[in-house]
mmCIF file of C-alpha atoms in Angstrom:
data_model
loop_
_atom_site.group_PDB
_atom_site.id
_atom_site.type_symbol
_atom_site.label_atom_id
_atom_site.label_comp_id
_atom_site.label_asym_id
_atom_site.label_seq_id
_atom_site.Cartn_x
_atom_site.Cartn_y
_atom_site.Cartn_z
ATOM 1 C CA MET O 27 -0.033 0.182 -0.159
ATOM 2 C CA ASN O 28 1.018 3.628 -0.985
ATOM 3 C CA ARG O 29 3.272 5.326 2.662
ATOM 4 C CA THR O 30 1.441 8.069 1.913
ATOM 5 C CA ILE O 31 -2.356 5.938 2.633
ATOM 6 C CA ILE O 32 -0.836 4.452 5.834
ATOM 7 C CA VAL O 33 0.281 7.610 7.163
ATOM 8 C CA LEU O 34 -3.609 8.715 6.560
ATOM 9 C CA LEU O 35 -4.972 5.394 8.302
ATOM 10 C CA LEU O 36 -2.627 5.650 11.076
ATOM 11 C CA LEU O 37 -3.275 9.430 11.747
ATOM 12 C CA SER O 38 -6.273 9.408 14.142
ATOM 13 C CA GLN O 39 -3.951 6.856 16.126
ATOM 14 C CA ILE O 40 -0.738 7.964 16.080
ATOM 15 C CA SER O 41 -0.043 11.133 18.318
ATOM 16 C CA PHE O 42 0.583 14.616 17.185
ATOM 17 C CA ALA O 43 4.246 14.438 16.560
ATOM 18 C CA GLN O 44 4.490 11.259 14.201
ATOM 19 C CA THR O 45 3.081 12.876 10.947
ATOM 20 C CA VAL O 46 5.954 12.963 8.303
ATOM 21 C CA ASP O 47 8.250 15.046 7.033
ATOM 22 C CA ARG O 48 6.625 18.943 7.079
ATOM 23 C CA ILE O 49 4.659 18.412 9.537
ATOM 24 C CA LYS O 50 6.959 16.538 12.119
ATOM 25 C CA ARG O 51 9.622 19.381 11.394
ATOM 26 C CA THR O 52 7.491 22.406 11.907
ATOM 27 C CA PHE O 53 4.761 21.668 13.975
ATOM 28 C CA PRO O 54 6.030 21.052 17.883
ATOM 29 C CA ARG O 55 6.787 17.449 18.916
ATOM 30 C CA ASN O 56 4.777 15.313 21.602
ATOM 31 C CA GLU O 57 7.261 16.066 24.692
ATOM 32 C CA GLU O 58 6.967 19.908 23.734
ATOM 33 C CA LEU O 59 3.459 19.596 24.276
ATOM 34 C CA LYS O 60 1.611 19.240 27.985
ATOM 35 C CA THR O 61 -0.508 16.086 27.316
ATOM 36 C CA GLN O 62 -3.881 17.139 28.871
ATOM 37 C CA ASN O 63 -6.220 18.062 25.878
ATOM 38 C CA LEU O 64 -7.555 21.124 26.634
ATOM 39 C CA VAL O 65 -10.301 21.390 23.611
ATOM 40 C CA SER O 66 -13.517 22.002 26.547
ATOM 41 C CA GLU O 67 -11.201 24.753 28.683
ATOM 42 C CA TYR O 68 -10.559 26.928 25.073
ATOM 43 C CA TYR O 69 -14.759 26.827 24.229
ATOM 44 C CA GLN O 70 -14.676 30.524 24.608
ATOM 45 C CA PHE O 71 -12.078 31.364 22.060
ATOM 46 C CA ASP O 72 -13.322 31.441 18.488
ATOM 47 C CA PHE O 73 -10.094 29.942 15.940
ATOM 48 C CA SER O 74 -12.083 30.627 12.675
ATOM 49 C CA LYS O 75 -9.979 34.089 11.345
ATOM 50 C CA ILE O 76 -6.484 31.297 12.050
ATOM 51 C CA TRP O 77 -8.108 29.608 8.667
ATOM 52 C CA THR O 78 -8.715 32.343 6.197
ATOM 53 C CA LEU O 79 -5.544 34.680 7.020
ATOM 54 C CA THR O 80 -2.958 33.383 4.540
ATOM 55 C CA GLU O 81 -3.017 34.972 1.127
ATOM 56 C CA ASN O 82 -4.476 32.107 -1.042
ATOM 57 C CA ASN O 83 -1.295 32.053 -3.681
ATOM 58 C CA ASN O 84 -0.011 30.289 -0.370
ATOM 59 C CA VAL O 85 -2.283 27.580 0.093
ATOM 60 C CA LEU O 86 -0.753 24.852 -1.828
ATOM 61 C CA GLY O 87 -2.692 21.616 -2.358
ATOM 62 C CA ILE O 88 -2.399 18.370 -4.229
ATOM 63 C CA ILE O 89 -4.520 15.692 -5.255
ATOM 64 C CA GLY O 90 -3.802 11.904 -6.390
ATOM 65 C CA LYS O 91 -0.965 10.069 -6.446
ATOM 66 C CA GLU O 92 0.528 12.397 -9.297
ATOM 67 C CA HIS O 93 0.102 15.449 -7.381
ATOM 68 C CA GLN O 94 -2.069 17.393 -9.514
ATOM 69 C CA ARG O 95 -1.963 21.051 -8.351
ATOM 70 C CA LEU O 96 -5.204 21.683 -5.982
ATOM 71 C CA LYS O 97 -6.065 25.212 -5.287
ATOM 72 C CA ILE O 98 -8.657 25.702 -2.496
ATOM 73 C CA LYS O 99 -10.409 28.710 -0.850
ATOM 74 C CA LEU O 100 -11.977 28.811 2.180
ATOM 75 C CA THR O 101 -14.453 32.195 1.655
ATOM 76 C CA SER O 102 -16.263 31.879 5.086
ATOM 77 C CA VAL O 103 -15.403 30.306 8.085
ATOM 78 C CA GLU O 104 -18.235 30.779 11.110
ATOM 79 C CA LYS O 105 -18.040 29.576 14.895
ATOM 80 C CA ASP O 106 -21.373 27.232 15.565
ATOM 81 C CA PRO O 107 -23.361 29.494 18.488
ATOM 82 C CA ASN O 108 -24.496 26.217 19.672
ATOM 83 C CA ASN O 109 -21.667 23.722 19.227
ATOM 84 C CA PRO O 110 -18.530 25.845 20.576
ATOM 85 C CA ASN O 111 -16.020 23.082 18.618
ATOM 86 C CA LYS O 112 -18.092 23.443 15.639
ATOM 87 C CA TYR O 113 -17.456 25.828 12.768
ATOM 88 C CA PHE O 114 -19.694 26.149 9.570
ATOM 89 C CA VAL O 115 -17.225 26.479 6.319
ATOM 90 C CA THR O 116 -17.946 27.558 2.783
ATOM 91 C CA GLY O 117 -15.334 27.707 0.093
ATOM 92 C CA LYS O 118 -14.487 26.614 -3.605
ATOM 93 C CA SER O 119 -11.803 24.606 -4.964
ATOM 94 C CA CYS O 120 -10.082 24.198 -8.334
ATOM 95 C CA VAL O 121 -8.650 21.276 -10.108
ATOM 96 C CA LYS O 122 -7.499 22.186 -13.955
ATOM 97 C CA GLY O 123 -9.374 24.811 -14.392
ATOM 98 C CA THR O 124 -13.072 23.370 -13.060
ATOM 99 C CA ILE O 125 -14.312 25.370 -10.015
ATOM 100 C CA CYS O 126 -16.510 23.543 -7.630
ATOM 101 C CA ASP O 127 -18.365 25.295 -4.738
ATOM 102 C CA PHE O 128 -18.167 23.376 -1.351
ATOM 103 C CA SER O 129 -19.379 23.979 2.404
ATOM 104 C CA GLY O 130 -18.667 21.690 5.232
ATOM 105 C CA THR O 131 -17.760 21.648 8.800
ATOM 106 C CA ILE O 132 -14.549 21.675 10.868
ATOM 107 C CA ASN O 133 -14.974 19.863 14.709
ATOM 108 C CA LEU O 134 -12.197 20.415 16.704
ATOM 109 C CA SER O 135 -11.006 17.271 18.725
ATOM 110 C CA GLN O 136 -7.669 18.272 20.885
ATOM 111 C CA ILE O 137 -6.492 21.460 22.016
ATOM 112 C CA LYS O 138 -2.650 20.922 23.602
ATOM 113 C CA GLU O 139 -0.524 23.844 24.946
ATOM 114 C CA VAL O 140 3.395 24.136 24.735
ATOM 115 C CA LYS O 141 5.097 23.923 27.772
ATOM 116 C CA LYS O 142 7.844 26.490 26.917
ATOM 117 C CA LEU O 143 6.636 29.912 24.854
ATOM 118 C CA HIS O 144 8.440 30.269 22.298
ATOM 119 C CA PHE O 145 9.273 33.959 20.667
ATOM 120 C CA GLY O 146 10.669 33.904 17.286
ATOM 121 C CA VAL O 147 13.772 35.293 15.796
ATOM 122 C CA ASP O 148 15.736 37.413 18.786
ATOM 123 C CA ASP O 149 12.599 36.973 21.084
ATOM 124 C CA GLU O 150 11.040 39.706 18.783
ATOM 125 C CA TYR O 151 7.725 38.371 20.532
ATOM 126 C CA ALA O 152 8.801 38.397 23.848
ATOM 127 C CA ASP O 153 7.000 41.411 24.788
ATOM 128 C CA LYS O 154 3.869 41.071 23.262
ATOM 129 C CA GLY O 155 2.231 39.387 25.993
ATOM 130 C CA ILE O 156 1.473 35.987 24.692
ATOM 131 C CA LYS O 157 -0.453 33.925 27.593
ATOM 132 C CA SER O 158 -0.330 30.526 25.720
ATOM 133 C CA GLN O 159 0.181 28.611 22.248
ATOM 134 C CA GLY O 160 -0.364 25.579 20.920
ATOM 135 C CA VAL O 161 -1.803 23.078 18.577
ATOM 136 C CA LEU O 162 -5.328 21.927 17.331
ATOM 137 C CA ILE O 163 -6.175 19.126 15.737
ATOM 138 C CA ALA O 164 -9.894 18.650 14.028
ATOM 139 C CA ASP O 165 -11.584 16.378 11.850
ATOM 140 C CA TYR O 166 -12.570 18.245 8.927
ATOM 141 C CA GLU O 167 -15.824 17.371 5.908
ATOM 142 C CA PHE O 168 -16.317 19.827 2.891
ATOM 143 C CA LYS O 169 -19.007 18.919 0.700
ATOM 144 C CA GLU O 170 -18.687 19.957 -3.154
ATOM 145 C CA ASN O 171 -22.071 20.964 -4.879
ATOM 146 C CA PRO O 172 -23.195 17.675 -6.456
ATOM 147 C CA GLU O 173 -24.501 19.044 -9.536
ATOM 148 C CA GLN O 174 -21.033 20.620 -10.367
ATOM 149 C CA LYS O 175 -18.943 18.536 -12.525
ATOM 150 C CA HIS O 176 -15.975 16.491 -10.929
ATOM 151 C CA SER O 177 -17.035 16.868 -7.453
ATOM 152 C CA GLY O 178 -17.106 15.183 -4.206
ATOM 153 C CA ILE O 179 -16.429 15.119 -0.626
ATOM 154 C CA PHE O 180 -12.820 16.521 0.863
ATOM 155 C CA LYS O 181 -12.652 14.246 4.592
ATOM 156 C CA GLY O 182 -9.660 14.001 6.841
ATOM 157 C CA LYS O 183 -7.322 15.593 9.741
ATOM 158 C CA LEU O 184 -6.809 19.311 10.094
ATOM 159 C CA HIS O 185 -3.287 20.343 12.092
ATOM 160 C CA SER O 186 -2.733 24.282 12.978
ATOM 161 C CA LYS O 187 -0.648 26.087 15.211
ATOM 162 C CA TRP O 188 -2.234 29.341 17.008
ATOM 163 C CA TYR O 189 -1.301 31.439 20.239
ATOM 164 C CA LEU O 190 -3.353 33.460 22.754
ATOM 165 C CA ASN O 191 -2.664 36.940 22.916
ATOM 166 C CA SER O 192 -2.898 39.981 25.925
ATOM 167 C CA LYS O 193 -6.686 40.302 24.653
ATOM 168 C CA ASN O 194 -7.839 37.086 25.285
ATOM 169 C CA GLN O 195 -7.734 36.387 21.653
ATOM 170 C CA ILE O 196 -6.805 33.474 19.213
ATOM 171 C CA GLU O 197 -4.349 34.275 16.544
ATOM 172 C CA TYR O 198 -2.414 32.451 13.608
ATOM 173 C CA ASP O 199 1.136 31.612 14.749
ATOM 174 C CA ASP O 200 3.603 32.268 12.164
ATOM 175 C CA ILE O 201 6.165 33.600 15.013
ATOM 176 C CA GLU O 202 8.409 30.741 13.532
ATOM 177 C CA PHE O 203 7.542 31.437 9.994
ATOM 178 C CA MET O 204 11.002 32.592 8.648
ATOM 179 C CA SER O 205 12.372 29.133 9.884
ATOM 180 C CA ASP O 206 13.038 26.880 6.952
ATOM 181 C CA GLY O 207 9.915 24.500 5.822
ATOM 182 C CA TYR O 208 7.516 26.792 7.899
ATOM 183 C CA LEU O 209 3.906 25.352 7.322
ATOM 184 C CA ASN O 210 0.754 26.014 9.009
ATOM 185 C CA ASN O 211 -3.171 24.819 9.101
ATOM 186 C CA ALA O 212 -2.480 21.248 7.406
ATOM 187 C CA PHE O 213 -5.171 19.285 6.020
ATOM 188 C CA VAL O 214 -4.417 15.883 5.704
ATOM 189 C CA GLY O 215 -7.443 13.628 3.969
ATOM 190 C CA LEU O 216 -8.713 11.977 1.208
ATOM 191 C CA TRP O 217 -11.300 13.174 -1.671
ATOM 192 C CA LYS O 218 -14.013 11.059 -2.816
ATOM 193 C CA SER O 219 -15.752 11.094 -6.120
ATOM 194 C CA TYR O 220 -19.729 11.455 -6.158
ATOM 195 C CA LEU O 221 -20.015 10.035 -9.745
ATOM 196 C CA SER O 222 -17.340 6.742 -8.934
ATOM 197 C CA GLY O 223 -16.881 6.463 -5.343
ATOM 198 C CA LYS O 224 -12.908 6.607 -6.148
ATOM 199 C CA GLU O 225 -10.702 7.968 -3.100
ATOM 200 C CA LYS O 226 -7.719 10.297 -3.835
ATOM 201 C CA ILE O 227 -5.195 11.556 -1.410
ATOM 202 C CA CYS O 228 -5.649 15.402 -0.796
ATOM 203 C CA ASN O 229 -3.586 17.525 1.133
ATOM 204 C CA TRP O 230 -3.042 21.155 1.501
ATOM 205 C CA ALA O 231 -1.767 23.820 3.892
ATOM 206 C CA ASP O 232 -0.486 27.203 4.266
ATOM 207 C CA TYR O 233 3.127 27.490 2.560
ATOM 208 C CA ARG O 234 4.201 23.991 1.895
ATOM 209 C CA VAL O 235 2.507 20.702 1.018
ATOM 210 C CA PRO O 236 1.752 18.021 3.900
ATOM 211 C CA ASN O 237 2.853 14.550 3.355
ATOM 212 C CA SER O 238 3.628 14.804 -0.231
ATOM 213 C CA ASN O 239 6.552 13.099 -2.421
ATOM 214 C CA ARG O 240 9.614 12.929 -0.928
ATOM 215 C CA ASP O 241 10.859 14.495 -4.755
ATOM 216 C CA PHE O 242 7.618 16.906 -5.058
ATOM 217 C CA ASP O 243 8.898 20.138 -2.852
ATOM 218 C CA ILE O 244 12.506 20.852 -3.824
ATOM 219 C CA GLY O 245 12.659 24.047 -2.208
ATOM 220 C CA ALA O 246 14.943 24.940 1.165
ATOM 221 C CA GLY O 247 13.627 28.211 2.639
ATOM 222 C CA GLU O 248 10.465 28.553 0.673
ATOM 223 C CA PHE O 249 7.912 26.012 -1.609
ATOM 224 C CA SER O 250 9.155 24.932 -4.925
ATOM 225 C CA PRO O 251 7.597 22.116 -7.044
ATOM 226 C CA SER O 252 9.811 20.131 -9.020
ATOM 227 C CA LYS O 253 9.901 20.252 -12.897
ATOM 228 C CA LYS O 254 9.252 16.624 -12.634
ATOM 229 C CA TYR O 255 5.326 17.667 -11.797
ATOM 230 C CA PHE O 256 5.110 20.758 -14.029
ATOM 231 C CA ASP O 257 2.607 18.965 -16.201
ATOM 232 C CA ARG O 258 0.420 18.657 -13.268
ATOM 233 C CA GLY O 259 -0.607 22.088 -12.939
ATOM 234 C CA TRP O 260 2.494 23.739 -11.193
ATOM 235 C CA ALA O 261 4.349 25.104 -14.351
ATOM 236 C CA GLU O 262 2.421 28.350 -13.680
ATOM 237 C CA TYR O 263 3.473 28.412 -10.240
ATOM 238 C CA LYS O 264 4.282 31.689 -8.630
ATOM 239 C CA PRO O 265 5.106 32.356 -5.020
ATOM 240 C CA LEU O 266 3.310 35.522 -5.645
ATOM 241 C CA GLU O 267 0.738 35.447 -8.523
ATOM 242 C CA LYS O 268 -2.716 37.100 -7.377
ATOM 243 C CA ASP O 269 -4.682 35.149 -8.990
ATOM 244 C CA HIS O 270 -8.443 35.367 -7.543
ATOM 245 C CA TRP O 271 -9.688 32.460 -9.503
ATOM 246 C CA TRP O 272 -12.763 31.676 -6.976
ATOM 247 C CA LYS O 273 -14.370 34.823 -7.840
#
């Protein structure tokens, strides 16, 4: 069985730090996290903005073992007023020029704080009043419009880094943004076609693609797709492109 599929199947059972490559290197290791799951203690906070903050040209995704380029845009994320761990999501996907609308949910399952706060290069955030930092794990399911062509369902696990600021607001944790291999908001899962029932690996994240082939991303300081994958939608990739394809 393909190594990526094996990792995906085990993801819900293994520790957060045991995911491979990019996630493992850029997220806190298990020994750096407190053991307690604090999801019930963070119910009053709103995490919605951390999933829509990144410029879309830096949200990078793949679909299928051939690593066809996937573009994903979350157009809105709203916290469920009746369930503090549930978020309603709308968005759009694009593969080979085919755009689909989708809607669905993000459900928080784990929130863990780091044992020791990190403050970035030269401790530039040391005086910002950060109260806590951590990672969250959530389940997501996004259903594309079945009346549109080549549509299906995205489903899997989401991993995000966050911190709590001095005003008791959840912030997107980009404190280590300048470190090599930085990524955040890693969606790791499958896409299942409505028409055929066929499933494909489908992963995306901010700034890097999680759980991709080792020869796919050849960049050091920043993402750079190998020429081997140029015919799968990556030839036109430009780090600073401002293509608002979802509008």
